Amino acid sequence: MHPCRDPEHPHCTVWVMPGALECAHGHPQPRTTEPVRPHLHVSGFDPRAAGGRHAIKLEPRGMPADCPGGLMLTLRSPLPLHCAARHQLARGAHGQWCPAFIEFSSRGLEHGQHRIEVELEGGGRSWICSVVVLVPRADASLSEIHHAFLANHKNVRVFADEGSIARVNAAAATGSVDIDVSARNAGIARLELDATRAGSISLPTIAWDEDLVEIDSAVVLPAHPYPADAACLLRGARHERLFAGDQLVIGRYDPAAPQAQVLLAHPDSGGLTRRISARHALIRRDRDGYMIEDVSRYGILVDGEWPGKARPVALREGMHIEFTASVPGIAALEVCALQPHALVLERAGAPSERFWLLAPDLAPGGDFALPLLFHRGGGFWLREAGSGTDHALEPGSHQSGLPMGICFEGGPYPETWNVRARIPDRRRAGPLLPAA
């Protein structure tokens, strides 16, 4: 959709559908020959279904005329997918593409942005895009959800399709509102205008377009030999546990059913570990840095003070985080390094541990006393300090020229392999890191 383009009515802000001959106010629209860019139409996302299963529709649009009649759609996401990662798409008799329906779950995820990487390939050509979905808090109101999604929208378009229900309540006293309501395929669209009560605009689902970028096959980077989003480096008794993503959940050590990435246990008594919640704290990365948020029933202490429940606190180097606030001495972490591409937390004990949160596809930079570890192309890398050479980390690989005594494992907890059933193998890697 685009605003009215009638040159004789430059102040008209009514939105017009592509190809329409006039706007809703009857202003004629000039005929344009603008090329339609390839994009992926995402529809059916319901932000109110926080903590449940979501089903969204992906439909290629604007694909070039010489595009092959069949495309393979590949999905990669840290979100738990409840569908196949690859879908075969076919072009219809009139040129339209049959959509793909994907399902994922937001169960156990705190509010925040989550990515779904999409790749379309066929006939030797490839297109990629990143779909970012915002999962709100489970207790978020409709007003808060709409404020987050529709803060920059002056006009509202409501569309009900395939049995969905679109309902709009608006108060006539609030002034002029441009609303486009349509329904098809057993959809129900309902518009209520009532000047006697406060109005609100309630959208059942949200749709948007993501531009598809065609990849030049000549400059495609080689695939990582060992794709992984969690791993571990062993240096004697020290465990360097690596996690890739923009979010990290800290919780109780529970080999049977872990609900967090960083698993903490009391070193002396297993009973005290119950004072740590299964999902105790959340660390996430945003444009302002790394934040920690208490989501537990027992609380945390940041530099000796309780920040409050669900109140994010910015992390800084040297900060001391205590688990829990009610019983001190169970577990403690310290922010030992903080860079745009990495957050490193250290826990003293036997054995000692470091937890790395690495931002995917963000190159390291600046002064960094620790080894230059980063995540790129779906796997973990080490940048050699002297030469700047990047080494792809994989189990069973020996890399000459680096000190002995370091090995790489394909999961974050190699000492308890029953914690993660999806860990591929237990092969040991050769030396990777210089001594601490």
Coordinates of C-alpha atoms in Angstrom, one line a residue:
M1 CA 0.0 0.0 0.0
H2 CA 1.1 3.6 -0.6
P3 CA -0.4 7.1 0.2
C4 CA -2.6 8.8 -2.3
R5 CA -0.5 10.1 -5.3
D6 CA -2.9 12.6 -6.8
P7 CA -0.8 15.8 -7.5
E8 CA -4.0 17.9 -7.1
H9 CA -4.6 16.7 -3.6
P10 CA -1.1 16.6 -2.0
H11 CA -2.5 16.6 1.6
C12 CA -4.5 13.4 1.1
T13 CA -3.1 10.7 3.4
V14 CA -5.4 7.8 2.5
W15 CA -3.6 4.6 1.8
V16 CA -4.2 3.0 -1.7
M17 CA -3.8 -0.6 -2.7
P18 CA -1.2 -1.3 -5.5
G19 CA -2.9 -1.1 -8.9
A20 CA -6.0 0.8 -7.6
L21 CA -7.3 3.5 -10.0
E22 CA -8.4 5.9 -7.3
C23 CA -8.2 6.3 -3.5
A24 CA -11.1 6.0 -1.1
H25 CA -11.8 9.8 -1.5
G26 CA -12.1 9.4 -5.3
H27 CA -8.8 11.0 -6.2
P28 CA -7.5 9.4 -9.4
Q29 CA -4.1 7.7 -9.1
P30 CA -1.4 8.0 -11.8
R31 CA -0.4 4.8 -13.5
T32 CA 3.1 3.7 -12.6
T33 CA 5.4 1.2 -14.0
E34 CA 7.5 0.7 -10.9
P35 CA 9.1 -2.7 -10.8
V36 CA 7.9 -5.0 -8.0
R37 CA 10.8 -6.1 -5.9
P38 CA 11.0 -9.7 -4.8
H39 CA 9.7 -10.0 -1.3
L40 CA 8.3 -12.5 1.2
H41 CA 4.8 -11.7 2.4
V42 CA 4.4 -12.8 6.1
S43 CA 0.9 -13.0 7.4
G44 CA -1.2 -14.6 10.1
F45 CA 1.1 -13.8 13.1
D46 CA -0.8 -13.3 16.3
P47 CA 1.3 -11.6 18.9
R48 CA -1.3 -12.3 21.6
A49 CA -0.4 -16.0 21.5
A50 CA 2.6 -15.4 23.8
G51 CA 3.8 -18.7 25.3
G52 CA 2.0 -20.8 22.8
R53 CA 2.2 -22.2 19.3
H54 CA 2.2 -19.8 16.3
A55 CA 1.4 -20.5 12.7
I56 CA 2.4 -18.0 10.0
K57 CA 2.1 -18.0 6.2
L58 CA 5.1 -17.3 4.0
E59 CA 4.3 -16.3 0.4
P60 CA 6.9 -15.2 -2.2
R61 CA 5.8 -12.2 -4.3
G62 CA 7.3 -10.2 -7.0
M63 CA 9.7 -12.9 -8.1
P64 CA 11.4 -12.4 -11.5
A65 CA 9.8 -13.8 -14.6
D66 CA 12.8 -16.1 -15.3
C67 CA 12.6 -17.6 -11.8
P68 CA 12.2 -21.4 -11.9
G69 CA 8.8 -22.9 -11.3
G70 CA 9.9 -24.6 -8.1
L71 CA 11.7 -23.2 -5.1
M72 CA 13.1 -24.8 -2.0
L73 CA 12.4 -22.8 1.2
T74 CA 14.8 -23.5 4.1
L75 CA 14.3 -22.2 7.6
R76 CA 16.9 -21.6 10.4
S77 CA 15.9 -20.2 13.7
P78 CA 16.7 -20.4 17.5
L79 CA 12.9 -20.7 17.9
P80 CA 11.6 -24.2 18.4
L81 CA 10.1 -25.1 15.0
H82 CA 7.2 -27.6 14.9
C83 CA 7.4 -28.1 11.2
A84 CA 9.9 -29.3 8.6
A85 CA 12.9 -27.0 8.1
R86 CA 12.6 -27.4 4.3
H87 CA 9.5 -26.8 2.2
Q88 CA 9.0 -27.2 -1.6
L89 CA 7.2 -24.3 -3.2
A90 CA 5.4 -24.4 -6.5
R91 CA 4.2 -21.7 -8.9
G92 CA 0.5 -21.7 -9.7
A93 CA -1.0 -21.7 -13.2
H94 CA -1.4 -17.9 -13.1
G95 CA 2.0 -17.1 -11.8
Q96 CA 1.2 -16.9 -8.1
W97 CA 3.2 -19.0 -5.6
C98 CA 1.7 -21.5 -3.2
P99 CA 2.4 -20.4 0.3
A100 CA 4.2 -22.3 3.0
F101 CA 2.9 -22.5 6.5
I102 CA 5.4 -22.8 9.3
E103 CA 4.7 -23.4 13.0
F104 CA 6.9 -22.5 16.0
S105 CA 6.5 -22.2 19.7
S106 CA 7.2 -19.3 22.0
R107 CA 6.8 -21.5 25.1
G108 CA 9.4 -20.6 27.7
L109 CA 10.6 -17.5 25.8
E110 CA 10.6 -14.1 27.4
H111 CA 9.4 -11.1 25.5
G112 CA 11.8 -9.9 22.9
Q113 CA 12.7 -10.2 19.2
H114 CA 13.4 -13.5 17.6
R115 CA 14.8 -14.2 14.1
I116 CA 13.8 -16.7 11.5
E117 CA 16.3 -17.0 8.7
V118 CA 14.7 -17.8 5.3
E119 CA 16.4 -18.9 2.1
L120 CA 14.8 -19.6 -1.2
E121 CA 16.8 -21.5 -3.8
G122 CA 16.1 -23.0 -7.2
G123 CA 17.6 -23.1 -10.7
G124 CA 21.1 -22.2 -9.4
R125 CA 19.7 -18.9 -7.8
S126 CA 19.2 -18.1 -4.1
W127 CA 17.3 -15.4 -2.2
I128 CA 17.5 -14.7 1.5
C129 CA 15.8 -12.6 4.2
S130 CA 15.4 -12.4 7.9
V131 CA 11.9 -12.5 9.5
V132 CA 11.9 -10.9 12.9
V133 CA 9.0 -11.6 15.2
L134 CA 8.3 -9.9 18.5
V135 CA 7.0 -12.1 21.3
P136 CA 5.4 -9.8 23.9
R137 CA 5.0 -10.5 27.6
A138 CA 2.4 -13.1 28.4
D139 CA 0.5 -10.5 30.4
A140 CA 0.8 -7.7 27.8
S141 CA -2.5 -5.9 27.0
L142 CA -3.8 -5.4 23.5
S143 CA -3.0 -1.7 23.8
E144 CA 0.6 -2.4 24.6
I145 CA 0.9 -4.9 21.8
H146 CA -0.6 -2.5 19.2
H147 CA 1.6 0.3 20.5
A148 CA 4.7 -1.8 19.9
F149 CA 3.6 -3.0 16.4
L150 CA 1.7 0.0 15.1
A151 CA 3.3 3.0 16.7
N152 CA 4.3 4.4 13.3
H153 CA 1.0 3.6 11.4
K154 CA -1.5 6.4 10.9
N155 CA -3.8 4.3 8.8
V156 CA -5.3 0.9 9.7
R157 CA -5.9 -2.0 7.4
V158 CA -7.8 -5.0 8.7
F159 CA -7.9 -8.1 6.7
A160 CA -9.7 -11.4 7.6
D161 CA -8.8 -14.5 5.7
E162 CA -9.4 -18.3 5.9
G163 CA -11.8 -18.3 8.8
S164 CA -10.2 -15.6 10.9
I165 CA -12.2 -12.8 12.6
A166 CA -11.2 -9.2 12.3
R167 CA -12.9 -6.8 14.7
V168 CA -12.3 -3.1 14.9
N169 CA -13.8 -0.8 17.7
A170 CA -13.2 2.9 17.1
A171 CA -14.8 6.0 18.7
A172 CA -16.1 8.6 16.4
A173 CA -15.0 11.3 18.9
T174 CA -11.3 10.5 18.3
G175 CA -11.3 12.3 14.9
S176 CA -10.9 10.9 11.4
V177 CA -9.6 7.4 11.0
D178 CA -8.7 5.8 7.7
I179 CA -9.7 2.1 8.0
D180 CA -9.7 -0.5 5.3
V181 CA -11.6 -3.6 6.3
S182 CA -12.0 -6.7 4.0
A183 CA -12.7 -10.4 4.5
R184 CA -12.6 -13.4 2.2
N185 CA -12.4 -17.2 2.4
A186 CA -15.0 -17.5 5.3
G187 CA -13.3 -14.6 7.1
I188 CA -15.4 -12.3 9.3
A189 CA -14.7 -8.5 9.4
R190 CA -16.6 -6.4 11.9
L191 CA -16.4 -2.6 12.3
E192 CA -18.0 -0.8 15.3
L193 CA -18.1 3.0 15.6
D194 CA -19.4 4.1 18.9
A195 CA -19.0 7.7 20.1
T196 CA -20.3 6.9 23.6
R197 CA -17.3 4.9 24.8
A198 CA -13.6 4.9 24.5
G199 CA -12.4 3.3 21.3
S200 CA -9.6 0.9 20.6
I201 CA -8.3 -0.8 17.5
S202 CA -7.9 -4.6 17.9
L203 CA -6.1 -6.5 15.2
P204 CA -6.2 -10.3 15.4
T205 CA -3.2 -10.9 13.2
I206 CA -0.4 -8.9 11.7
A207 CA 1.1 -9.1 8.2
W208 CA 4.2 -7.5 6.7
D209 CA 6.6 -7.8 3.8
E210 CA 10.3 -8.7 4.0
D211 CA 12.6 -7.9 1.0
L212 CA 14.3 -10.8 -0.6
V213 CA 18.0 -10.3 -1.5
E214 CA 19.4 -12.4 -4.2
I215 CA 22.8 -13.9 -3.4
D216 CA 25.6 -13.9 -5.9
S217 CA 26.7 -17.5 -6.0
A218 CA 30.3 -16.4 -6.8
V219 CA 30.7 -14.7 -3.3
V220 CA 28.8 -17.2 -1.1
L221 CA 30.9 -18.0 1.9
P222 CA 31.7 -21.7 2.5
A223 CA 29.5 -23.5 5.0
H224 CA 30.9 -24.0 8.5
P225 CA 32.2 -27.6 8.8
Y226 CA 30.4 -28.0 12.2
P227 CA 27.3 -25.9 12.5
A228 CA 26.3 -25.5 16.2
D229 CA 24.7 -22.9 18.5
A230 CA 26.2 -24.4 21.7
A231 CA 29.6 -26.0 22.4
C232 CA 32.4 -26.2 25.0
L233 CA 36.1 -25.7 25.1
L234 CA 38.1 -27.7 27.7
R235 CA 41.3 -26.5 29.1
G236 CA 42.2 -28.9 32.0
A237 CA 39.5 -28.3 34.7
R238 CA 38.2 -25.1 33.1
H239 CA 35.1 -25.3 30.9
E240 CA 34.5 -22.5 28.4
R241 CA 30.8 -23.0 27.5
L242 CA 29.8 -21.2 24.3
F243 CA 26.3 -20.1 23.3
A244 CA 25.3 -18.2 20.1
G245 CA 22.3 -15.9 20.1
D246 CA 21.0 -12.7 21.4
Q247 CA 19.4 -14.2 24.5
L248 CA 20.6 -16.5 27.3
V249 CA 18.6 -18.1 30.1
I250 CA 20.2 -19.0 33.4
G251 CA 18.5 -21.6 35.5
R252 CA 18.8 -24.6 37.8
Y253 CA 20.9 -27.6 36.9
D254 CA 18.4 -30.4 36.0
P255 CA 19.9 -33.2 33.9
A256 CA 16.4 -34.7 33.3
A257 CA 14.6 -31.6 31.9
P258 CA 16.8 -28.5 31.7
Q259 CA 14.9 -25.3 30.9
A260 CA 17.9 -23.0 30.5
Q261 CA 21.2 -22.8 28.7
V262 CA 23.4 -21.9 31.6
L263 CA 22.8 -24.5 34.3
L264 CA 23.8 -23.7 37.9
A265 CA 24.1 -26.1 40.8
H266 CA 25.4 -25.7 44.4
P267 CA 28.8 -27.3 44.5
D268 CA 28.3 -29.0 47.9
S269 CA 24.6 -29.8 48.3
G270 CA 22.1 -30.7 45.7
G271 CA 19.2 -29.7 47.9
L272 CA 20.2 -26.0 47.9
T273 CA 20.1 -26.0 44.1
R274 CA 16.3 -26.0 44.4
R275 CA 16.6 -22.4 45.6
I276 CA 17.5 -21.7 41.9
S277 CA 14.5 -21.5 39.6
A278 CA 14.4 -23.6 36.4
R279 CA 14.4 -20.2 34.6
H280 CA 16.0 -17.8 37.1
A281 CA 17.4 -14.9 35.0
L282 CA 17.4 -13.7 31.5
I283 CA 20.3 -12.0 29.7
R284 CA 19.6 -10.5 26.3
R285 CA 21.5 -8.3 23.9
D286 CA 20.0 -5.1 22.5
R287 CA 21.3 -2.0 20.8
D288 CA 22.2 -0.5 24.2
G289 CA 24.3 -3.5 25.3
Y290 CA 23.6 -6.6 27.5
M291 CA 20.8 -6.6 30.1
I292 CA 20.0 -9.0 32.9
E293 CA 16.4 -9.5 34.2
D294 CA 15.2 -11.4 37.2
V295 CA 12.4 -13.8 36.2
S296 CA 12.6 -16.1 39.2
R297 CA 10.7 -16.6 42.5
Y298 CA 13.9 -16.3 44.6
G299 CA 15.5 -13.2 43.2
I300 CA 19.0 -12.2 42.2
L301 CA 21.5 -9.7 43.7
V302 CA 23.4 -7.4 41.3
D303 CA 26.3 -5.9 43.1
G304 CA 24.5 -6.7 46.4
E305 CA 21.1 -5.1 45.5
W306 CA 17.9 -6.7 44.2
P307 CA 16.9 -4.9 41.0
G308 CA 13.3 -6.0 41.2
K309 CA 11.2 -8.6 39.3
A310 CA 11.2 -8.2 35.5
R311 CA 13.3 -5.0 35.6
P312 CA 16.2 -5.2 33.2
V313 CA 19.6 -3.9 34.5
A314 CA 22.5 -3.0 32.2
L315 CA 25.6 -5.2 32.7
R316 CA 29.1 -3.7 33.1
E317 CA 32.5 -5.3 33.5
G318 CA 33.2 -6.4 37.1
M319 CA 29.5 -6.7 38.1
H320 CA 28.8 -9.5 40.6
I321 CA 25.5 -11.5 40.2
E322 CA 24.4 -13.6 43.2
F323 CA 21.9 -16.5 42.9
T324 CA 19.7 -16.2 44.9
A325 CA 18.7 -13.2 46.9
S326 CA 17.1 -15.2 49.7
V327 CA 20.0 -17.6 50.4
P328 CA 23.5 -16.2 49.7
G329 CA 26.3 -18.4 48.6
I330 CA 24.5 -20.8 46.3
A331 CA 26.0 -19.6 43.0
A332 CA 27.6 -16.4 41.8
L333 CA 28.7 -15.1 38.4
E334 CA 31.0 -12.2 37.5
V335 CA 31.0 -10.2 34.3
C336 CA 34.7 -10.7 33.3
A337 CA 34.5 -9.4 29.8
L338 CA 32.0 -7.3 27.8
Q339 CA 32.3 -6.5 24.1
P340 CA 29.7 -5.7 21.3
H341 CA 30.1 -9.3 20.0
A342 CA 30.4 -11.2 23.3
L343 CA 29.5 -11.3 27.0
V344 CA 31.6 -13.5 29.2
L345 CA 30.5 -14.6 32.7
E346 CA 32.8 -16.4 35.0
R347 CA 32.0 -18.7 37.9
A348 CA 34.6 -19.7 40.5
G349 CA 34.6 -23.2 41.8
A350 CA 35.7 -26.7 41.0
P351 CA 35.8 -27.0 38.1
S352 CA 35.8 -23.3 37.1
E353 CA 33.5 -22.2 34.3
R354 CA 33.1 -19.4 31.8
F355 CA 29.9 -18.8 29.9
W356 CA 30.1 -17.0 26.6
L357 CA 27.2 -15.3 24.9
L358 CA 28.2 -14.6 21.3
A359 CA 26.2 -12.5 18.9
P360 CA 25.7 -14.4 15.6
D361 CA 27.6 -13.0 12.6
L362 CA 29.1 -10.1 14.5
A363 CA 32.9 -9.9 14.0
P364 CA 35.1 -9.3 17.1
G365 CA 36.9 -6.0 17.5
G366 CA 38.7 -3.8 20.0
D367 CA 41.0 -4.8 22.8
F368 CA 40.0 -8.2 24.2
A369 CA 42.2 -9.9 26.8
L370 CA 40.4 -13.3 26.3
P371 CA 40.7 -15.5 23.2
L372 CA 38.9 -14.0 20.1
L373 CA 36.0 -16.4 19.9
F374 CA 33.0 -15.5 17.7
H375 CA 30.1 -17.1 15.8
R376 CA 29.7 -16.9 12.0
G377 CA 28.0 -18.9 9.3
G378 CA 26.2 -21.1 11.9
G379 CA 29.4 -22.2 13.7
F380 CA 32.1 -21.1 16.2
W381 CA 35.4 -19.6 15.1
L382 CA 38.7 -18.7 16.8
R383 CA 40.8 -15.8 15.5
E384 CA 44.5 -16.3 16.1
A385 CA 45.9 -13.4 18.0
G386 CA 49.2 -13.1 16.1
S387 CA 48.3 -13.6 12.5
G388 CA 44.6 -12.8 12.6
T389 CA 43.8 -16.2 10.9
D390 CA 40.3 -17.5 11.6
H391 CA 40.0 -21.2 12.5
A392 CA 36.6 -23.0 12.3
L393 CA 36.1 -25.0 15.4
E394 CA 34.9 -28.6 15.1
P395 CA 35.3 -31.8 17.1
G396 CA 38.2 -34.1 16.1
S397 CA 40.1 -31.4 14.2
H398 CA 43.8 -30.8 15.0
Q399 CA 45.1 -27.3 14.2
S400 CA 48.8 -27.0 14.0
G401 CA 50.7 -24.1 15.4
L402 CA 48.5 -23.6 18.5
P403 CA 49.5 -24.8 22.0
M404 CA 48.5 -28.2 23.2
G405 CA 46.0 -29.0 26.0
I406 CA 42.8 -27.5 24.6
C407 CA 39.9 -29.5 23.0
F408 CA 36.6 -28.6 21.5
E409 CA 33.4 -30.5 22.3
G410 CA 30.1 -30.4 20.3
G411 CA 27.9 -29.5 23.2
P412 CA 27.9 -27.1 26.2
Y413 CA 28.1 -29.8 28.9
P414 CA 30.3 -32.6 27.7
E415 CA 30.8 -34.0 31.2
T416 CA 27.1 -34.8 31.4
W417 CA 26.0 -35.9 28.0
N418 CA 22.5 -36.8 29.0
V419 CA 21.7 -33.1 29.6
R420 CA 21.3 -32.4 25.9
A421 CA 20.0 -35.3 23.8
R422 CA 20.7 -33.4 20.6
I423 CA 24.5 -33.2 21.1
P424 CA 25.9 -34.9 17.9
D425 CA 29.0 -36.7 19.2
R426 CA 31.8 -36.8 21.8
R427 CA 34.8 -36.5 19.5
R428 CA 37.6 -34.5 20.9
A429 CA 39.3 -31.7 19.1
G430 CA 42.9 -30.8 18.9
P431 CA 44.6 -27.7 20.5
L432 CA 42.7 -24.5 19.9
L433 CA 43.5 -21.8 22.4
P434 CA 46.5 -20.2 24.0
A435 CA 47.0 -20.7 27.7
A436 CA 45.1 -18.3 29.9

